[in-house]
Amino acid sequence: MSELRGACIIGQSGGPTAVINASALGVIRTALDTDCITQVLGAAHGIKGVLDDKLYDMGKEDAAELDLLRYTPSSALGSCRYKLADPDVDDTDYKRILEIFQKHNVRYFFYNGGNDSMDTCNKISKYMQKMGYECRVMGVPKTIDNDLNGTDHCPGFASAAKFIATSCMEVWQDAHVYDTGMVSIVEIMGRHAGWLAGSAALATWAGFGPDLIYLPETDFDMDKFIADVKRIYDATGKCMVAVSEGIHYADGTFVSEAKTSATDGFGHAQLGGLAAMLAEIVKEKTGAKVRGIELSLLQRCGSHVGSKTDVDEAFMAGKAAVEAAVSGVTDKMVAFDCTRDGGYQCKTVLQPLDIVANIEKKVPRAWINAEGNGIEQPFIDYVLPLIQGELNPPKEHSLPRFAKLKKVFA
Amino acid sequence: MSELRGACIIGQSGGPTAVINASALGVIRTALDTDCITQVLGAAHGIKGVLDDKLYDMGKEDAAELDLLRYTPSSALGSCRYKLADPDVDDTDYKRILEIFQKHNVRYFFYNGGNDSMDTCNKISKYMQKMGYECRVMGVPKTIDNDLNGTDHCPGFASAAKFIATSCMEVWQDAHVYDTGMVSIVEIMGRHAGWLAGSAALATWAGFGPDLIYLPETDFDMDKFIADVKRIYDATGKCMVAVSEGIHYADGTFVSEAKTSATDGFGHAQLGGLAAMLAEIVKEKTGAKVRGIELSLLQRCGSHVGSKTDVDEAFMAGKAAVEAAVSGVTDKMVAFDCTRDGGYQCKTVLQPLDIVANIEKKVPRAWINAEGNGIEQPFIDYVLPLIQGELNPPKEHSLPRFAKLKKVFA
C-alpha cells in the first residue's frame, strides 16, 4: 500500500455522549502524530461544517487543553443531524464535499456517530470512489443507546449506564427514608432498545435499586404494570420502578403518546413526559405518594461519574480508526470484540460501514425475565465490566474543568 | 459540672441530604468513644422511633460498615416529619418520650434536622426540665435549603450545590452541541429560599452555565421572563435558565401553581412540574426547541459528587454536639461560624435552639442582580469554599458502596 499524504477531517454527529470527545481525541491525537497526515481538521457541526467549509485547525490547539477532551462531555466540535441525499437523486452536497476535500487536500475522513453517521460515511466514500478521488473513510461508533449492530457495545453507553445505576442507588436511598408509603418512577432514555433502562438493574444487583424494570423489548400492559406496582407497594410500602422512554403497547403505540382509559384527562398534557404520566396514574390507582423522575439530558452528559473503561475504549476506537486508515483500510467502522470469560477483554475490529444500517440491536429476550418486568443475570454480566474504573476528571475549584478550544478556522 | 452517665439517642428528621449520615456518624462515633455514654441508640424514623421504642443499638454495628455512613446519602436511620403537639395542650407524646428515656436511661438526645427538628428538641428539653428528668438535648443542623438562621450555612447544602453546579455545566455542554436553537430550563429545589438555584451560578462562573437565574427572593414576572429568554435566544440561538421551584408572582402565588393567561390550558396539568410548564410556555412564545429538566431527588442525594468540605463539616457538627453535651451544655444547636477573608475557615459555635424558629434565612437581595435574573459575585464568594474537595466515596464494582447497617433493636 502506497503512502497517502494529505489532511484529515474528524466530524461528530448525532446526540452527544459523555465520551464522544474521547473518541475525537483518539483520532486527533493519533492523526497529529502521524507523518502522512499533513493537517488535522475538525468539522464544525459534523458534515455541515464540511459543506460550509467551517473547519478548525486542530494543530493550533494547546495540547493540554486538547487532552481535556477526554473528560469533556458532549460534542466539542459541534454536532448535527443532517442527512445526505441519495447521490443518484441529488449530488449537490457530494459535489460540495469533494470541492472542500480538494481545497484542503483531505485524504482521510473520520466520522464519529451512530447509525446515520455510518450511512453518511458510506455514501461519501462511494461518491469519492466514483469520482476517482482517493480518500479513506472510517466510522467511529458512539451512542448511549448501545443499539449499533456489529459491535459488542458502543462507546458512550457504559458511562450513561453508570450514571443511571449510581443515580438509581441514590434515589433508592432517598425514597426509603420515611416509614410512609412511596412509589418512585425513573424514566430512562432509549426509544427502541432497553440497554439503558436495563442498566438500572445494576443498582438492584448492588443492593439498592428498582423493584420493577420495563424495556421496549416487551409489550407494555398498563393493567399488569399497575398490578405489579400495587403488589410490591402493598407488601413493602415502597416500590421503585425504572422505565424506558420507549415502552409501548402491544399495538406498537408508545405509552408516552397514547391515550388509554387510564390516561384520559392526562394524555393530552404530558408536559413532563412518561414518568410524570405514569406517576399520575399510579397515584390515582393506588393512592400512594408517587414521584416521577426523568433522568433527561443528565444521563448522557454525566462525565463526572463516567466509566474509565468506556473512556479508554472510546479513545482506542478513535486511535484504531486512524491507524487502520493510514495502513490503507477504508470503508470500515471500528467495532469492539469482547470476551468476558476469564476476565473482560476488549479489542477493536473493523466492520463494513453498512453493517449497522437499518438494524437496531435490542436486548435479547432471554436477558429479560419472563414477566417482562425485570432483568436476568446475563444482562448484568454483560454490562458490569463496561462500567468499571473511575475517571476522576480534572477539576478547577472542585468543578469540572472542561476543554476550552480555540477553534481556529483553517 | 458533674458527669452525667447514661445512654444517648440520635435521631434524624426531615428531608434527606447527601451528608446527614455524616453528622449521624459524628454523633455515633464520638458517643461510642465517650465513657459516660453507656449506650448509643439510633431512633428508627426520628422521634417516631422514640415513641414506638424502636431504637437500634449502634454499638452492635460493624465499625467499618458504620464508617460508610460518611458516604451514604439520605437518612440511614430513617426520617420522619412528625410534629410534636404543644405540651400545654397535649402532653401524651412527651409522657411517652419520658417513659422511653427512663426505660433506657437516656441522658443525651441528639436530633439531626432542620427548623422543625430544633423545635422538637426545644419542646422535649423544656418538658424534661419541667419533670425534673436530667437530659441534655442538642440539635445538629441539616438542610439542603440552607435556610436556617444562626449559622453561616447548613450541612447538606454544599453537596447539593455542587451537584447542581456540576449538572448545569454538563447540561450546558449538551445543550450547545447543535447549531440549531435550543432553550433549556433547569428546575432546582428551594421553596422559599434561593440558595440552591443560586448555586447554578457557579456553573456560569466556571464558564458553562445558565444565562438566567430566578430565585424566590424576588417576584417573578412571566412577561419579563419571556422577554429575557427571547433576548438571549435571538442573540445567540441558545438560552439556559435555572429556576427555583419556589418562584412566585408579586401576589405571592407560586408560578408552579398559578394559572396566568400564559399558562391557561396548561396550568391544570402540570404533571411534570415547573420546568415542564415553563418549557411549554417558552416554546409557545418563541418557537424554540425547549427542554425542561427537573433535578428532582437527584440533587439532594447525589453523594457521588459530594463536597468533602460539606461532609467533614457535617461530621464535625455531630462530634461537636456530643462533646458539648458531655461537657454540660444543653438546649443548643451546633452552628457554623466562618471566615472567608484570607482563606476559608469554619468553626462550630453553639446557638440557642429557638434561634432558627420561624425564620427562613434568604439570599440577600444585594447578592441578586438588579433585574432579578442573575447572581452577583458575593454569592459565588460565599458558596465556592463550601463545595471544595472531592469525596471519592468507596466503590464496589465501580458502584457506590453504601453502609448496610444491621439495625439490631436495643
mmCIF file of C-alpha atoms in Angstrom, chain B residues 70-270:
data_model
loop_
_atom_site.group_PDB
_atom_site.id
_atom_site.type_symbol
_atom_site.label_atom_id
_atom_site.label_comp_id
_atom_site.label_asym_id
_atom_site.label_seq_id
_atom_site.Cartn_x
_atom_site.Cartn_y
_atom_site.Cartn_z
ATOM 1 C CA ARG B 70 -19.867 9.113 55.761
ATOM 2 C CA TYR B 71 -20.563 8.327 52.106
ATOM 3 C CA THR B 72 -24.178 7.139 52.281
ATOM 4 C CA PRO B 73 -26.824 9.689 51.313
ATOM 5 C CA SER B 74 -30.259 10.138 52.879
ATOM 6 C CA SER B 75 -31.198 9.211 56.438
ATOM 7 C CA ALA B 76 -29.804 5.767 57.233
ATOM 8 C CA LEU B 77 -31.750 5.506 60.495
ATOM 9 C CA GLY B 78 -34.944 6.610 58.776
ATOM 10 C CA SER B 79 -36.556 10.005 58.939
ATOM 11 C CA CYS B 80 -39.978 11.457 59.780
ATOM 12 C CA ARG B 81 -41.959 14.651 59.519
ATOM 13 C CA TYR B 82 -43.728 14.178 62.830
ATOM 14 C CA LYS B 83 -44.588 17.389 64.679
ATOM 15 C CA LEU B 84 -44.986 17.223 68.450
ATOM 16 C CA ALA B 85 -48.009 18.940 69.951
ATOM 17 C CA ASP B 86 -47.717 21.893 72.301
ATOM 18 C CA PRO B 87 -47.124 20.101 75.633
ATOM 19 C CA ASP B 88 -49.506 22.508 77.413
ATOM 20 C CA VAL B 89 -52.278 21.345 75.099
ATOM 21 C CA ASP B 90 -51.473 17.655 74.775
ATOM 22 C CA ASP B 91 -48.588 16.051 76.633
ATOM 23 C CA THR B 92 -49.296 12.447 75.578
ATOM 24 C CA ASP B 93 -46.202 12.201 73.361
ATOM 25 C CA TYR B 94 -43.986 13.827 75.990
ATOM 26 C CA LYS B 95 -45.077 11.399 78.706
ATOM 27 C CA ARG B 96 -44.256 8.564 76.343
ATOM 28 C CA ILE B 97 -40.860 10.038 75.468
ATOM 29 C CA LEU B 98 -40.037 10.414 79.169
ATOM 30 C CA GLU B 99 -41.107 6.799 79.719
ATOM 31 C CA ILE B 100 -38.748 5.618 76.973
ATOM 32 C CA PHE B 101 -35.924 7.850 78.200
ATOM 33 C CA GLN B 102 -36.339 6.377 81.697
ATOM 34 C CA LYS B 103 -36.551 2.817 80.367
ATOM 35 C CA HIS B 104 -33.188 3.130 78.574
ATOM 36 C CA ASN B 105 -31.708 5.701 80.978
ATOM 37 C CA VAL B 106 -31.349 8.150 78.110
ATOM 38 C CA ARG B 107 -29.452 11.237 79.302
ATOM 39 C CA TYR B 108 -28.418 12.668 75.932
ATOM 40 C CA PHE B 109 -30.673 13.412 72.992
ATOM 41 C CA PHE B 110 -29.219 14.490 69.644
ATOM 42 C CA TYR B 111 -31.573 15.470 66.876
ATOM 43 C CA ASN B 112 -30.382 15.989 63.347
ATOM 44 C CA GLY B 113 -32.657 18.058 61.175
ATOM 45 C CA GLY B 114 -33.978 21.465 60.178
ATOM 46 C CA ASN B 115 -36.255 24.053 61.655
ATOM 47 C CA ASP B 116 -38.930 21.640 62.925
ATOM 48 C CA SER B 117 -36.332 19.351 64.455
ATOM 49 C CA MET B 118 -34.864 22.172 66.517
ATOM 50 C CA ASP B 119 -38.383 22.945 67.703
ATOM 51 C CA THR B 120 -38.813 19.279 68.651
ATOM 52 C CA CYS B 121 -35.538 19.385 70.611
ATOM 53 C CA ASN B 122 -36.627 22.534 72.363
ATOM 54 C CA LYS B 123 -40.014 21.185 73.423
ATOM 55 C CA ILE B 124 -38.584 17.883 74.658
ATOM 56 C CA SER B 125 -35.870 19.626 76.638
ATOM 57 C CA LYS B 126 -38.300 22.030 78.314
ATOM 58 C CA TYR B 127 -40.611 19.147 79.221
ATOM 59 C CA MET B 128 -37.815 17.041 80.715
ATOM 60 C CA GLN B 129 -36.652 20.025 82.760
ATOM 61 C CA LYS B 130 -40.205 20.598 83.991
ATOM 62 C CA MET B 131 -40.456 16.951 85.028
ATOM 63 C CA GLY B 132 -37.067 17.092 86.740
ATOM 64 C CA TYR B 133 -35.529 14.468 84.419
ATOM 65 C CA GLU B 134 -31.942 15.390 83.630
ATOM 66 C CA CYS B 135 -31.268 15.055 79.901
ATOM 67 C CA ARG B 136 -29.042 17.125 77.685
ATOM 68 C CA VAL B 137 -30.569 17.983 74.327
ATOM 69 C CA MET B 138 -28.611 19.153 71.301
ATOM 70 C CA GLY B 139 -29.616 19.973 67.761
ATOM 71 C CA VAL B 140 -27.442 19.119 64.779
ATOM 72 C CA PRO B 141 -28.483 21.151 61.734
ATOM 73 C CA LYS B 142 -29.073 19.839 58.232
ATOM 74 C CA THR B 143 -30.934 21.042 55.206
ATOM 75 C CA ILE B 144 -30.108 21.317 51.538
ATOM 76 C CA ASP B 145 -32.198 24.511 51.545
ATOM 77 C CA ASN B 146 -29.557 26.339 53.628
ATOM 78 C CA ASP B 147 -32.268 28.489 55.196
ATOM 79 C CA LEU B 148 -31.529 28.010 58.906
ATOM 80 C CA ASN B 149 -30.926 31.115 60.941
ATOM 81 C CA GLY B 150 -27.902 31.484 63.221
ATOM 82 C CA THR B 151 -25.386 29.552 61.137
ATOM 83 C CA ASP B 152 -23.149 30.576 58.237
ATOM 84 C CA HIS B 153 -24.523 27.627 56.272
ATOM 85 C CA CYS B 154 -26.144 24.227 56.794
ATOM 86 C CA PRO B 155 -24.622 20.777 56.306
ATOM 87 C CA GLY B 156 -26.134 19.241 53.173
ATOM 88 C CA PHE B 157 -26.399 22.470 51.236
ATOM 89 C CA ALA B 158 -22.931 22.447 49.719
ATOM 90 C CA SER B 159 -23.129 18.907 48.333
ATOM 91 C CA ALA B 160 -26.472 19.699 46.702
ATOM 92 C CA ALA B 161 -24.989 22.960 45.372
ATOM 93 C CA LYS B 162 -22.045 21.042 43.919
ATOM 94 C CA PHE B 163 -24.358 18.527 42.248
ATOM 95 C CA ILE B 164 -26.395 21.389 40.790
ATOM 96 C CA ALA B 165 -23.360 23.309 39.507
ATOM 97 C CA THR B 166 -21.753 20.180 38.023
ATOM 98 C CA SER B 167 -25.003 19.068 36.388
ATOM 99 C CA CYS B 168 -25.642 22.534 34.959
ATOM 100 C CA MET B 169 -22.151 22.549 33.438
ATOM 101 C CA GLU B 170 -22.782 19.174 31.822
ATOM 102 C CA VAL B 171 -26.262 20.120 30.601
ATOM 103 C CA TRP B 172 -24.793 23.318 29.168
ATOM 104 C CA GLN B 173 -22.382 21.205 27.121
ATOM 105 C CA ASP B 174 -25.213 19.010 25.933
ATOM 106 C CA ALA B 175 -27.478 21.947 25.077
ATOM 107 C CA HIS B 176 -24.819 23.593 22.906
ATOM 108 C CA VAL B 177 -23.817 20.824 20.500
ATOM 109 C CA TYR B 178 -26.171 21.640 17.654
ATOM 110 C CA ASP B 179 -26.118 24.812 15.605
ATOM 111 C CA THR B 180 -29.888 24.900 15.847
ATOM 112 C CA GLY B 181 -31.802 26.835 18.510
ATOM 113 C CA MET B 182 -32.278 25.402 21.971
ATOM 114 C CA VAL B 183 -33.609 26.670 25.279
ATOM 115 C CA SER B 184 -33.037 24.575 28.403
ATOM 116 C CA ILE B 185 -34.777 25.215 31.702
ATOM 117 C CA VAL B 186 -33.456 23.561 34.850
ATOM 118 C CA GLU B 187 -35.754 23.382 37.878
ATOM 119 C CA ILE B 188 -34.000 23.377 41.230
ATOM 120 C CA MET B 189 -35.296 22.760 44.757
ATOM 121 C CA GLY B 190 -35.883 25.530 47.304
ATOM 122 C CA ARG B 191 -39.445 26.528 48.061
ATOM 123 C CA HIS B 192 -38.779 29.770 49.922
ATOM 124 C CA ALA B 193 -35.039 30.423 49.701
ATOM 125 C CA GLY B 194 -32.922 30.547 46.556
ATOM 126 C CA TRP B 195 -29.619 29.207 47.851
ATOM 127 C CA LEU B 196 -29.745 26.086 45.682
ATOM 128 C CA ALA B 197 -30.970 27.721 42.474
ATOM 129 C CA GLY B 198 -28.426 30.470 43.037
ATOM 130 C CA SER B 199 -25.688 27.846 43.147
ATOM 131 C CA ALA B 200 -26.296 27.198 39.467
ATOM 132 C CA ALA B 201 -24.373 30.449 39.048
ATOM 133 C CA LEU B 202 -21.212 28.519 39.952
ATOM 134 C CA ALA B 203 -21.558 26.796 36.569
ATOM 135 C CA THR B 204 -21.789 30.153 34.800
ATOM 136 C CA TRP B 205 -18.834 31.414 36.821
ATOM 137 C CA ALA B 206 -16.847 28.348 35.685
ATOM 138 C CA GLY B 207 -17.616 29.111 32.052
ATOM 139 C CA PHE B 208 -20.568 26.852 31.227
ATOM 140 C CA GLY B 209 -23.823 27.679 32.945
ATOM 141 C CA PRO B 210 -27.226 29.352 32.941
ATOM 142 C CA ASP B 211 -27.724 32.713 31.260
ATOM 143 C CA LEU B 212 -30.648 33.485 33.541
ATOM 144 C CA ILE B 213 -31.347 32.515 37.156
ATOM 145 C CA TYR B 214 -34.576 33.192 39.033
ATOM 146 C CA LEU B 215 -34.859 32.904 42.814
ATOM 147 C CA PRO B 216 -37.870 33.157 45.128
ATOM 148 C CA GLU B 217 -36.282 36.181 46.796
ATOM 149 C CA THR B 218 -37.600 38.395 44.006
ATOM 150 C CA ASP B 219 -41.046 38.499 42.418
ATOM 151 C CA PHE B 220 -41.359 36.635 39.139
ATOM 152 C CA ASP B 221 -42.862 38.327 36.127
ATOM 153 C CA MET B 222 -43.810 35.975 33.300
ATOM 154 C CA ASP B 223 -43.678 38.652 30.587
ATOM 155 C CA LYS B 224 -40.266 39.831 31.759
ATOM 156 C CA PHE B 225 -39.074 36.202 31.876
ATOM 157 C CA ILE B 226 -40.215 35.534 28.318
ATOM 158 C CA ALA B 227 -38.584 38.781 27.160
ATOM 159 C CA ASP B 228 -35.333 37.818 28.957
ATOM 160 C CA VAL B 229 -35.246 34.408 27.286
ATOM 161 C CA LYS B 230 -36.190 35.799 23.882
ATOM 162 C CA ARG B 231 -33.462 38.448 24.012
ATOM 163 C CA ILE B 232 -30.727 35.903 24.690
ATOM 164 C CA TYR B 233 -32.173 33.283 22.363
ATOM 165 C CA ASP B 234 -32.478 35.750 19.492
ATOM 166 C CA ALA B 235 -28.898 36.934 20.012
ATOM 167 C CA THR B 236 -27.193 33.560 20.444
ATOM 168 C CA GLY B 237 -29.627 30.831 19.375
ATOM 169 C CA LYS B 238 -29.342 29.314 22.851
ATOM 170 C CA CYS B 239 -30.579 30.131 26.306
ATOM 171 C CA MET B 240 -30.095 28.227 29.540
ATOM 172 C CA VAL B 241 -32.266 29.073 32.513
ATOM 173 C CA ALA B 242 -32.155 27.960 36.158
ATOM 174 C CA VAL B 243 -35.302 28.448 38.222
ATOM 175 C CA SER B 244 -36.088 27.780 41.821
ATOM 176 C CA GLU B 245 -39.213 25.680 42.308
ATOM 177 C CA GLY B 246 -40.377 28.444 44.637
ATOM 178 C CA ILE B 247 -40.538 31.355 42.188
ATOM 179 C CA HIS B 248 -43.740 33.316 42.704
ATOM 180 C CA TYR B 249 -45.626 36.273 41.332
ATOM 181 C CA ALA B 250 -45.819 39.603 43.148
ATOM 182 C CA ASP B 251 -49.030 38.495 44.875
ATOM 183 C CA GLY B 252 -47.185 35.539 46.405
ATOM 184 C CA THR B 253 -48.763 32.867 44.204
ATOM 185 C CA PHE B 254 -46.279 30.165 43.228
ATOM 186 C CA VAL B 255 -45.691 30.149 39.474
ATOM 187 C CA SER B 256 -45.928 26.355 39.581
ATOM 188 C CA GLU B 257 -49.465 26.593 40.915
ATOM 189 C CA ALA B 258 -50.775 29.689 39.197
ATOM 190 C CA LYS B 259 -52.958 29.903 36.140
ATOM 191 C CA THR B 260 -51.906 33.001 34.290
ATOM 192 C CA SER B 261 -53.055 33.924 30.825
ATOM 193 C CA ALA B 262 -49.849 32.376 29.590
ATOM 194 C CA THR B 263 -50.449 29.093 31.347
ATOM 195 C CA ASP B 264 -54.141 28.783 30.615
ATOM 196 C CA GLY B 265 -54.704 25.385 29.185
ATOM 197 C CA PHE B 266 -51.532 24.125 30.820
ATOM 198 C CA GLY B 267 -51.935 25.229 34.391
ATOM 199 C CA HIS B 268 -54.267 22.418 35.336
ATOM 200 C CA ALA B 269 -51.991 19.695 34.143
ATOM 201 C CA GLN B 270 -48.539 20.387 35.474
#
